[in-house]
PDB file of C-alpha atoms in Angstrom:
ATOM      1  CA  MET F   1     114.512-108.834-111.467  1.00  0.00           C
ATOM      2  CA  LEU F   2     117.021-108.586-108.663  1.00  0.00           C
ATOM      3  CA  ASN F   3     119.526-105.701-108.584  1.00  0.00           C
ATOM      4  CA  THR F   4     123.260-106.235-108.102  1.00  0.00           C
ATOM      5  CA  GLU F   5     123.045-105.569-104.375  1.00  0.00           C
ATOM      6  CA  GLU F   6     120.245-108.068-103.907  1.00  0.00           C
ATOM      7  CA  LYS F   7     122.086-110.754-105.919  1.00  0.00           C
ATOM      8  CA  GLU F   8     125.210-110.242-103.773  1.00  0.00           C
ATOM      9  CA  SER F   9     123.093-110.767-100.609  1.00  0.00           C
ATOM     10  CA  ILE F  10     122.038-114.268-101.711  1.00  0.00           C
ATOM     11  CA  ILE F  11     123.827-117.443-100.583  1.00  0.00           C
ATOM     12  CA  ASN F  12     123.546-120.176-103.184  1.00  0.00           C
ATOM     13  CA  PHE F  13     122.256-123.663-102.305  1.00  0.00           C
ATOM     14  CA  THR F  14     123.365-126.740-104.212  1.00  0.00           C
ATOM     15  CA  GLN F  15     120.893-128.258-106.693  1.00  0.00           C
ATOM     16  CA  GLU F  16     120.395-131.218-104.333  1.00  0.00           C
ATOM     17  CA  GLU F  17     119.654-128.882-101.437  1.00  0.00           C
ATOM     18  CA  LEU F  18     117.195-126.904-103.523  1.00  0.00           C
ATOM     19  CA  LYS F  19     115.425-130.127-104.567  1.00  0.00           C
ATOM     20  CA  GLU F  20     115.228-131.119-100.866  1.00  0.00           C
ATOM     21  CA  ILE F  21     113.680-127.769-100.020  1.00  0.00           C
ATOM     22  CA  ARG F  22     111.331-128.041-103.009  1.00  0.00           C
ATOM     23  CA  ASP F  23     110.122-131.398-101.733  1.00  0.00           C
ATOM     24  CA  ILE F  24     109.518-130.048 -98.189  1.00  0.00           C
ATOM     25  CA  ILE F  25     107.408-127.248 -99.657  1.00  0.00           C
ATOM     26  CA  TRP F  26     105.521-129.661-101.879  1.00  0.00           C
ATOM     27  CA  LYS F  27     104.717-132.091 -99.031  1.00  0.00           C
ATOM     28  CA  GLN F  28     103.411-129.317 -96.840  1.00  0.00           C
ATOM     29  CA  THR F  29     101.590-127.139 -99.350  1.00  0.00           C
ATOM     30  CA  GLY F  30     101.005-129.089-102.580  1.00  0.00           C
ATOM     31  CA  ILE F  31     102.986-126.402-104.498  1.00  0.00           C
ATOM     32  CA  TYR F  32     105.429-128.008-106.834  1.00  0.00           C
ATOM     33  CA  ILE F  33     108.446-126.057-108.203  1.00  0.00           C
ATOM     34  CA  GLU F  34     109.801-127.593-111.426  1.00  0.00           C
ATOM     35  CA  ASP F  35     113.532-128.102-111.903  1.00  0.00           C
ATOM     36  CA  GLY F  36     113.726-125.279-114.402  1.00  0.00           C
ATOM     37  CA  LYS F  37     112.520-122.824-111.701  1.00  0.00           C
ATOM     38  CA  LEU F  38     114.762-123.892-108.862  1.00  0.00           C
ATOM     39  CA  TYR F  39     116.944-120.831-109.506  1.00  0.00           C
ATOM     40  CA  LEU F  40     113.965-118.662-108.448  1.00  0.00           C
ATOM     41  CA  LEU F  41     113.641-120.692-105.238  1.00  0.00           C
ATOM     42  CA  ASN F  42     117.320-120.144-104.624  1.00  0.00           C
ATOM     43  CA  TYR F  43     116.699-116.355-104.774  1.00  0.00           C
ATOM     44  CA  LYS F  44     113.955-116.644-102.164  1.00  0.00           C
ATOM     45  CA  VAL F  45     115.589-118.947 -99.642  1.00  0.00           C
ATOM     46  CA  GLY F  46     119.173-117.809-100.288  1.00  0.00           C
ATOM     47  CA  SER F  47     118.397-114.308 -99.045  1.00  0.00           C
ATOM     48  CA  ARG F  48     116.694-115.819 -95.942  1.00  0.00           C
ATOM     49  CA  LEU F  49     119.785-117.893 -95.252  1.00  0.00           C
ATOM     50  CA  LYS F  50     122.007-114.821 -95.104  1.00  0.00           C
ATOM     51  CA  LYS F  51     119.503-112.886 -92.966  1.00  0.00           C
ATOM     52  CA  LEU F  52     119.297-115.735 -90.477  1.00  0.00           C
ATOM     53  CA  ASN F  53     123.079-116.229 -90.594  1.00  0.00           C
ATOM     54  CA  ILE F  54     122.859-120.060 -90.576  1.00  0.00           C
ATOM     55  CA  LYS F  55     124.234-122.907 -92.783  1.00  0.00           C
ATOM     56  CA  PRO F  56     122.195-124.513 -95.563  1.00  0.00           C
ATOM     57  CA  ARG F  57     121.705-127.873 -93.667  1.00  0.00           C
ATOM     58  CA  GLU F  58     120.591-126.014 -90.571  1.00  0.00           C
ATOM     59  CA  TYR F  59     118.109-124.054 -92.666  1.00  0.00           C
ATOM     60  CA  ILE F  60     116.704-127.220 -94.170  1.00  0.00           C
ATOM     61  CA  ARG F  61     116.266-128.670 -90.664  1.00  0.00           C
ATOM     62  CA  LEU F  62     114.463-125.478 -89.723  1.00  0.00           C
ATOM     63  CA  LEU F  63     111.984-125.894 -92.627  1.00  0.00           C
ATOM     64  CA  ASN F  64     111.360-129.484 -91.493  1.00  0.00           C
ATOM     65  CA  ASP F  65     110.446-128.310 -87.970  1.00  0.00           C
ATOM     66  CA  SER F  66     106.642-128.385 -87.786  1.00  0.00           C
ATOM     67  CA  VAL F  67     106.548-125.527 -85.294  1.00  0.00           C
ATOM     68  CA  SER F  68     108.993-123.301 -87.184  1.00  0.00           C
ATOM     69  CA  GLU F  69     107.845-119.941 -88.498  1.00  0.00           C
ATOM     70  CA  GLU F  70     110.313-120.094 -91.373  1.00  0.00           C
ATOM     71  CA  MET F  71     107.988-122.145 -93.568  1.00  0.00           C
ATOM     72  CA  LYS F  72     105.448-119.340 -93.363  1.00  0.00           C
ATOM     73  CA  GLU F  73     108.142-116.890 -94.493  1.00  0.00           C
ATOM     74  CA  VAL F  74     108.993-119.132 -97.489  1.00  0.00           C
ATOM     75  CA  ILE F  75     105.334-119.576 -98.433  1.00  0.00           C
ATOM     76  CA  ASN F  76     104.723-115.798 -98.163  1.00  0.00           C
ATOM     77  CA  SER F  77     107.623-115.259-100.576  1.00  0.00           C
ATOM     78  CA  ILE F  78     106.801-117.876-103.241  1.00  0.00           C
ATOM     79  CA  THR F  79     103.004-117.580-103.477  1.00  0.00           C
ATOM     80  CA  ILE F  80     101.647-115.333-106.230  1.00  0.00           C
ATOM     81  CA  GLY F  81      98.937-112.743-105.542  1.00  0.00           C
ATOM     82  CA  GLU F  82      98.020-111.792-109.121  1.00  0.00           C
ATOM     83  CA  THR F  83      94.247-111.277-109.147  1.00  0.00           C
ATOM     84  CA  GLN F  84      91.546-108.643-109.541  1.00  0.00           C
ATOM     85  CA  PHE F  85      87.884-108.043-108.837  1.00  0.00           C
ATOM     86  CA  PHE F  86      85.488-109.624-111.370  1.00  0.00           C
ATOM     87  CA  ARG F  87      88.207-111.786-112.918  1.00  0.00           C
ATOM     88  CA  ASP F  88      86.758-114.149-115.510  1.00  0.00           C
ATOM     89  CA  LYS F  89      83.494-112.156-115.432  1.00  0.00           C
ATOM     90  CA  ILE F  90      81.864-114.177-118.252  1.00  0.00           C
ATOM     91  CA  GLN F  91      82.347-117.360-116.279  1.00  0.00           C
ATOM     92  CA  LEU F  92      80.900-115.722-113.123  1.00  0.00           C
ATOM     93  CA  ASP F  93      77.886-114.387-115.027  1.00  0.00           C
ATOM     94  CA  ILE F  94      77.117-117.834-116.461  1.00  0.00           C
ATOM     95  CA  PHE F  95      77.489-119.550-113.109  1.00  0.00           C
ATOM     96  CA  PHE F  96      75.296-117.174-111.162  1.00  0.00           C
ATOM     97  CA  GLU F  97      72.624-116.653-113.836  1.00  0.00           C
ATOM     98  CA  LYS F  98      72.356-120.246-115.044  1.00  0.00           C
ATOM     99  CA  ILE F  99      73.737-122.743-112.522  1.00  0.00           C
ATOM    100  CA  PHE F 100      73.237-120.993-109.175  1.00  0.00           C
ATOM    101  CA  ARG F 101      69.859-119.491-109.984  1.00  0.00           C
ATOM    102  CA  ASP F 102      68.610-123.025-110.757  1.00  0.00           C
ATOM    103  CA  TYR F 103      70.200-124.298-107.529  1.00  0.00           C
ATOM    104  CA  LEU F 104      68.020-121.809-105.579  1.00  0.00           C
ATOM    105  CA  LYS F 105      64.689-122.978-107.039  1.00  0.00           C
ATOM    106  CA  ASP F 106      63.843-124.815-103.723  1.00  0.00           C
ATOM    107  CA  TYR F 107      65.425-122.210-101.479  1.00  0.00           C
ATOM    108  CA  LYS F 108      63.634-121.865 -98.133  1.00  0.00           C
ATOM    109  CA  GLY F 109      65.737-119.304 -96.289  1.00  0.00           C
ATOM    110  CA  GLU F 110      68.667-121.415 -95.103  1.00  0.00           C
ATOM    111  CA  GLU F 111      72.165-119.942 -95.157  1.00  0.00           C
ATOM    112  CA  ILE F 112      74.017-120.478 -98.445  1.00  0.00           C
ATOM    113  CA  SER F 113      77.727-120.848 -97.948  1.00  0.00           C
ATOM    114  CA  PHE F 114      80.575-120.132-100.396  1.00  0.00           C
ATOM    115  CA  LEU F 115      84.258-121.004-100.110  1.00  0.00           C
ATOM    116  CA  SER F 116      86.892-119.042-102.000  1.00  0.00           C
ATOM    117  CA  ALA F 117      89.891-121.460-101.799  1.00  0.00           C
ATOM    118  CA  GLY F 118      93.161-119.705-102.468  1.00  0.00           C
ATOM    119  CA  CYS F 119      91.594-116.284-102.140  1.00  0.00           C
ATOM    120  CA  SER F 120      94.865-114.329-102.345  1.00  0.00           C
ATOM    121  CA  THR F 121      94.281-110.668-101.188  1.00  0.00           C
ATOM    122  CA  GLY F 122      90.507-110.996-101.125  1.00  0.00           C
ATOM    123  CA  GLU F 123      89.316-109.819-104.481  1.00  0.00           C
ATOM    124  CA  GLU F 124      87.518-113.112-105.258  1.00  0.00           C
ATOM    125  CA  PRO F 125      85.492-113.546-102.007  1.00  0.00           C
ATOM    126  CA  TYR F 126      84.476-109.881-102.073  1.00  0.00           C
ATOM    127  CA  THR F 127      83.468-110.263-105.747  1.00  0.00           C
ATOM    128  CA  ILE F 128      81.274-113.270-104.827  1.00  0.00           C
ATOM    129  CA  ALA F 129      79.638-111.256-102.015  1.00  0.00           C
ATOM    130  CA  ILE F 130      78.975-108.347-104.365  1.00  0.00           C
ATOM    131  CA  TYR F 131      77.361-110.685-106.947  1.00  0.00           C
ATOM    132  CA  LEU F 132      75.124-112.105-104.295  1.00  0.00           C
ATOM    133  CA  LEU F 133      74.139-108.716-102.803  1.00  0.00           C
ATOM    134  CA  GLU F 134      73.427-107.379-106.267  1.00  0.00           C
ATOM    135  CA  LYS F 135      71.670-110.293-107.950  1.00  0.00           C
ATOM    136  CA  PHE F 136      70.214-112.254-104.985  1.00  0.00           C
ATOM    137  CA  PRO F 137      69.470-109.641-102.315  1.00  0.00           C
ATOM    138  CA  LEU F 138      66.911-111.764-100.479  1.00  0.00           C
ATOM    139  CA  ILE F 139      69.088-114.831 -99.775  1.00  0.00           C
ATOM    140  CA  ASN F 140      70.946-115.463 -96.516  1.00  0.00           C
ATOM    141  CA  PHE F 141      74.641-116.143 -97.352  1.00  0.00           C
ATOM    142  CA  LYS F 142      78.223-116.133 -96.118  1.00  0.00           C
ATOM    143  CA  VAL F 143      81.475-116.257 -97.997  1.00  0.00           C
ATOM    144  CA  VAL F 144      84.652-117.773 -96.527  1.00  0.00           C
ATOM    145  CA  GLY F 145      88.018-116.896 -98.090  1.00  0.00           C
ATOM    146  CA  VAL F 146      91.149-118.870 -97.280  1.00  0.00           C
ATOM    147  CA  ASP F 147      94.738-118.651 -98.326  1.00  0.00           C
ATOM    148  CA  ILE F 148      98.021-120.074 -97.120  1.00  0.00           C
ATOM    149  CA  ASN F 149      99.795-116.723 -97.306  1.00  0.00           C
ATOM    150  CA  GLU F 150      99.141-114.837 -94.071  1.00  0.00           C
ATOM    151  CA  LYS F 151     100.205-111.481 -95.614  1.00  0.00           C
ATOM    152  CA  PHE F 152      97.573-111.927 -98.319  1.00  0.00           C
ATOM    153  CA  ILE F 153      94.881-112.597 -95.670  1.00  0.00           C
ATOM    154  CA  SER F 154      95.940-109.506 -93.675  1.00  0.00           C
ATOM    155  CA  LYS F 155      95.562-107.377 -96.806  1.00  0.00           C
ATOM    156  CA  ALA F 156      92.222-108.925 -97.618  1.00  0.00           C
ATOM    157  CA  LYS F 157      90.942-108.084 -94.137  1.00  0.00           C
ATOM    158  CA  GLU F 158      92.125-104.519 -94.582  1.00  0.00           C
ATOM    159  CA  GLY F 159      90.000-104.350 -97.789  1.00  0.00           C
ATOM    160  CA  ILE F 160      91.944-101.487 -99.454  1.00  0.00           C
ATOM    161  CA  TYR F 161      92.828-101.787-103.130  1.00  0.00           C
ATOM    162  CA  GLY F 162      94.653 -99.941-105.847  1.00  0.00           C
ATOM    163  CA  ILE F 163      93.319 -99.112-109.285  1.00  0.00           C
ATOM    164  CA  TYR F 164      94.877-102.252-110.757  1.00  0.00           C
ATOM    165  CA  SER F 165      92.746-104.540-108.605  1.00  0.00           C
ATOM    166  CA  VAL F 166      89.476-102.801-109.477  1.00  0.00           C
ATOM    167  CA  ARG F 167      90.222-102.199-113.181  1.00  0.00           C
ATOM    168  CA  SER F 168      87.603-104.750-114.350  1.00  0.00           C
ATOM    169  CA  THR F 169      84.856-103.707-111.891  1.00  0.00           C
ATOM    170  CA  PRO F 170      81.838-102.189-113.604  1.00  0.00           C
ATOM    171  CA  PRO F 171      81.709 -98.454-112.714  1.00  0.00           C
ATOM    172  CA  TYR F 172      78.256 -98.592-111.107  1.00  0.00           C
ATOM    173  CA  LEU F 173      79.364-101.467-108.838  1.00  0.00           C
ATOM    174  CA  LEU F 174      82.540 -99.639-107.980  1.00  0.00           C
ATOM    175  CA  THR F 175      80.469 -96.626-106.820  1.00  0.00           C
ATOM    176  CA  LYS F 176      77.953 -98.761-104.956  1.00  0.00           C
ATOM    177  CA  TYR F 177      80.185-101.232-103.058  1.00  0.00           C
ATOM    178  CA  PHE F 178      83.508 -99.303-102.676  1.00  0.00           C
ATOM    179  CA  GLU F 179      84.518 -96.125-100.904  1.00  0.00           C
ATOM    180  CA  ARG F 180      86.959 -94.012-102.844  1.00  0.00           C
ATOM    181  CA  LEU F 181      89.877 -92.947-100.686  1.00  0.00           C
ATOM    182  CA  ASP F 182      91.781 -91.005-103.362  1.00  0.00           C
ATOM    183  CA  ASP F 183      92.383 -91.031-107.098  1.00  0.00           C
ATOM    184  CA  SER F 184      93.944 -94.518-107.086  1.00  0.00           C
ATOM    185  CA  THR F 185      92.713 -96.221-103.911  1.00  0.00           C
ATOM    186  CA  TRP F 186      89.419 -97.877-103.065  1.00  0.00           C
ATOM    187  CA  LYS F 187      88.088 -99.506 -99.887  1.00  0.00           C
ATOM    188  CA  ILE F 188      85.461-102.210 -99.827  1.00  0.00           C
ATOM    189  CA  ARG F 189      82.322-101.079 -98.000  1.00  0.00           C
ATOM    190  CA  GLU F 190      81.493-102.531 -94.580  1.00  0.00           C
ATOM    191  CA  ASP F 191      78.216-104.186 -95.696  1.00  0.00           C
ATOM    192  CA  VAL F 192      80.270-106.322 -98.113  1.00  0.00           C
ATOM    193  CA  LYS F 193      83.033-107.007 -95.532  1.00  0.00           C
ATOM    194  CA  ARG F 194      80.497-108.246 -93.006  1.00  0.00           C
ATOM    195  CA  LYS F 195      79.499-111.011 -95.387  1.00  0.00           C
ATOM    196  CA  VAL F 196      83.123-112.304 -95.797  1.00  0.00           C
ATOM    197  CA  GLN F 197      85.102-114.345 -93.309  1.00  0.00           C
ATOM    198  CA  LEU F 198      88.858-114.556 -94.037  1.00  0.00           C
ATOM    199  CA  GLU F 199      91.287-117.152 -92.599  1.00  0.00           C
ATOM    200  CA  ARG F 200      94.753-118.517 -93.130  1.00  0.00           C
ATOM    201  CA  VAL F 201      94.348-122.158 -94.157  1.00  0.00           C
ATOM    202  CA  ASN F 202      96.623-124.613 -95.947  1.00  0.00           C
ATOM    203  CA  LEU F 203      94.535-126.400 -98.597  1.00  0.00           C
ATOM    204  CA  MET F 204      96.693-129.517 -98.163  1.00  0.00           C
ATOM    205  CA  ASP F 205      95.676-129.665 -94.442  1.00  0.00           C
ATOM    206  CA  ARG F 206      92.525-131.764 -94.799  1.00  0.00           C
ATOM    207  CA  VAL F 207      91.625-131.441 -91.114  1.00  0.00           C
ATOM    208  CA  GLY F 208      91.978-127.674 -91.190  1.00  0.00           C
ATOM    209  CA  VAL F 209      89.856-127.430 -94.376  1.00  0.00           C
ATOM    210  CA  LYS F 210      87.146-129.732 -92.989  1.00  0.00           C
ATOM    211  CA  LEU F 211      86.934-127.590 -89.861  1.00  0.00           C
ATOM    212  CA  LEU F 212      85.671-124.775 -92.097  1.00  0.00           C
ATOM    213  CA  GLY F 213      82.348-126.603 -92.376  1.00  0.00           C
ATOM    214  CA  LYS F 214      80.130-127.524 -95.325  1.00  0.00           C
ATOM    215  CA  PHE F 215      79.618-125.380 -98.420  1.00  0.00           C
ATOM    216  CA  ASP F 216      77.141-125.050-101.221  1.00  0.00           C
ATOM    217  CA  VAL F 217      79.708-123.706-103.650  1.00  0.00           C
ATOM    218  CA  ILE F 218      83.530-123.786-103.784  1.00  0.00           C
ATOM    219  CA  PHE F 219      85.502-121.484-105.972  1.00  0.00           C
ATOM    220  CA  CYS F 220      89.126-122.607-106.539  1.00  0.00           C
ATOM    221  CA  LYS F 221      90.464-120.644-109.469  1.00  0.00           C
ATOM    222  CA  ASN F 222      93.991-120.161-110.695  1.00  0.00           C
ATOM    223  CA  VAL F 223      95.301-122.180-107.726  1.00  0.00           C
ATOM    224  CA  ILE F 224      95.778-125.784-108.861  1.00  0.00           C
ATOM    225  CA  ILE F 225      98.046-124.700-111.700  1.00  0.00           C
ATOM    226  CA  TYR F 226     100.774-124.529-109.057  1.00  0.00           C
ATOM    227  CA  PHE F 227     100.104-128.064-107.831  1.00  0.00           C
ATOM    228  CA  ASP F 228     101.239-131.411-109.139  1.00  0.00           C
ATOM    229  CA  ASP F 229      98.666-133.968-110.248  1.00  0.00           C
ATOM    230  CA  SER F 230      98.617-135.946-106.991  1.00  0.00           C
ATOM    231  CA  SER F 231      98.044-132.800-104.962  1.00  0.00           C
ATOM    232  CA  ARG F 232      95.224-131.735-107.326  1.00  0.00           C
ATOM    233  CA  ASN F 233      93.530-135.142-106.831  1.00  0.00           C
ATOM    234  CA  LYS F 234      93.871-134.903-103.066  1.00  0.00           C
ATOM    235  CA  LEU F 235      92.367-131.440-103.131  1.00  0.00           C
ATOM    236  CA  ALA F 236      89.479-132.587-105.223  1.00  0.00           C
ATOM    237  CA  GLU F 237      88.724-135.307-102.707  1.00  0.00           C
ATOM    238  CA  THR F 238      88.813-132.750 -99.889  1.00  0.00           C
ATOM    239  CA  PHE F 239      86.484-130.423-101.708  1.00  0.00           C
ATOM    240  CA  TRP F 240      84.070-133.300-102.374  1.00  0.00           C
ATOM    241  CA  SER F 241      83.971-134.027 -98.654  1.00  0.00           C
ATOM    242  CA  ILE F 242      83.075-130.470 -97.619  1.00  0.00           C
ATOM    243  CA  LEU F 243      80.539-129.772-100.366  1.00  0.00           C
ATOM    244  CA  LYS F 244      76.851-130.193 -99.476  1.00  0.00           C
ATOM    245  CA  LYS F 245      74.826-132.667-101.505  1.00  0.00           C
ATOM    246  CA  GLY F 246      74.367-131.247-105.022  1.00  0.00           C
ATOM    247  CA  GLY F 247      76.906-128.478-104.390  1.00  0.00           C
ATOM    248  CA  PHE F 248      79.245-127.056-107.025  1.00  0.00           C
ATOM    249  CA  LEU F 249      82.952-126.659-107.611  1.00  0.00           C
ATOM    250  CA  VAL F 250      84.122-123.833-109.855  1.00  0.00           C
ATOM    251  CA  LEU F 251      87.642-124.011-111.258  1.00  0.00           C
ATOM    252  CA  GLY F 252      89.439-121.588-113.539  1.00  0.00           C
ATOM    253  CA  PRO F 253      88.134-121.779-117.117  1.00  0.00           C
ATOM    254  CA  ALA F 254      91.184-123.715-118.362  1.00  0.00           C
ATOM    255  CA  GLU F 255      91.846-125.811-115.240  1.00  0.00           C
ATOM    256  CA  ARG F 256      91.258-129.565-114.993  1.00  0.00           C
ATOM    257  CA  ILE F 257      91.783-132.322-112.353  1.00  0.00           C
ATOM    258  CA  SER F 258      92.341-135.906-113.587  1.00  0.00           C
ATOM    259  CA  ILE F 259      89.877-137.617-111.170  1.00  0.00           C
ATOM    260  CA  ILE F 260      87.256-134.930-111.235  1.00  0.00           C
ATOM    261  CA  SER F 261      84.805-136.712-113.536  1.00  0.00           C
ATOM    262  CA  LEU F 262      84.832-139.727-111.171  1.00  0.00           C
ATOM    263  CA  ILE F 263      83.587-137.759-108.145  1.00  0.00           C
ATOM    264  CA  PHE F 264      81.841-134.783-109.798  1.00  0.00           C
ATOM    265  CA  GLU F 265      79.356-134.449-112.598  1.00  0.00           C
ATOM    266  CA  PRO F 266      80.745-132.079-115.265  1.00  0.00           C
ATOM    267  CA  LEU F 267      78.153-129.572-116.376  1.00  0.00           C
ATOM    268  CA  PHE F 268      78.779-127.768-119.669  1.00  0.00           C
ATOM    269  CA  GLU F 269      76.933-124.458-119.792  1.00  0.00           C
ATOM    270  CA  SER F 270      77.399-121.707-122.375  1.00  0.00           C
ATOM    271  CA  GLY F 271      80.957-122.780-123.176  1.00  0.00           C
ATOM    272  CA  MET F 272      82.075-123.299-119.549  1.00  0.00           C
ATOM    273  CA  PHE F 273      82.537-126.367-117.336  1.00  0.00           C
ATOM    274  CA  PHE F 274      81.212-126.481-113.760  1.00  0.00           C
ATOM    275  CA  TYR F 275      81.278-129.474-111.462  1.00  0.00           C
ATOM    276  CA  LYS F 276      78.402-130.842-109.337  1.00  0.00           C
ATOM    277  CA  LYS F 277      78.936-133.133-106.429  1.00  0.00           C
ATOM    278  CA  VAL F 278      77.755-136.702-107.027  1.00  0.00           C
ATOM    279  CA  GLU F 279      78.134-139.915-104.995  1.00  0.00           C
ATOM    280  CA  LYS F 280      81.617-141.376-105.314  1.00  0.00           C
ATOM    281  CA  SER F 281      82.275-144.464-107.416  1.00  0.00           C
ATOM    282  CA  LYS F 282      83.263-147.634-105.423  1.00  0.00           C
ATOM    283  CA  GLU F 283      86.902-146.918-106.296  1.00  0.00           C
ATOM    284  CA  PHE F 284      86.845-143.810-103.992  1.00  0.00           C
ATOM    285  CA  LEU F 285      84.641-145.078-101.192  1.00  0.00           C
TER     286      LEU F 285
END
């Protein structure tokens, strides 16, 4: 909640101006802000308007400028970084013990690559690396974590976390893969950090995503809930294009994409869905 002083520092946009800003954000990022939450958007961009000391129409033109840094400021303010290490641990255990272990049956030493798409402040890519170091110590792997919020990526690279982020981490793994800085702060160990590459990438930028290379597994959890249906479908297509043959897409336990069964094979294992890359139907060729 904003205090009185913060509310007084905000300049209000009209509903039409907010919808125009909402559409600019949606076209560039895939994030869609519903009409009922436009007042929250007004809090974010209204305070920026006063700080920059410009008029609403000038601000909207600034957001439309492809080389403007202002869109980064808006994205940093509206994206949510709620996450933790070992989030959805049951799903992770099922994937690594059942799906991924079977995937490795013909493993011959090649590098196995993972993408954490929408990695926030780094808890997910580091969790993946810890799983692999702990359960599959003999494989050669890398984990790439990407997020559109540059502040999140900076924090992820720092690798320092409070007790809230590590609250679900099994104690023996906390001791093994983290360095305790004080009673409430932990730092990820260097042997884990070396396995993780972190970059600022907009998931709606297909060229930028494809430049990351090919992956065996893509994790995209608790991200598409902020996208509209058309953006989810575009993202599914992009993920299909960067997955290796037979690779897997892992979504949040309750997340679905409408076209996913047309370009991925749903695998139901121990109460959870996972998605395996298959050849596209003619409709998508």
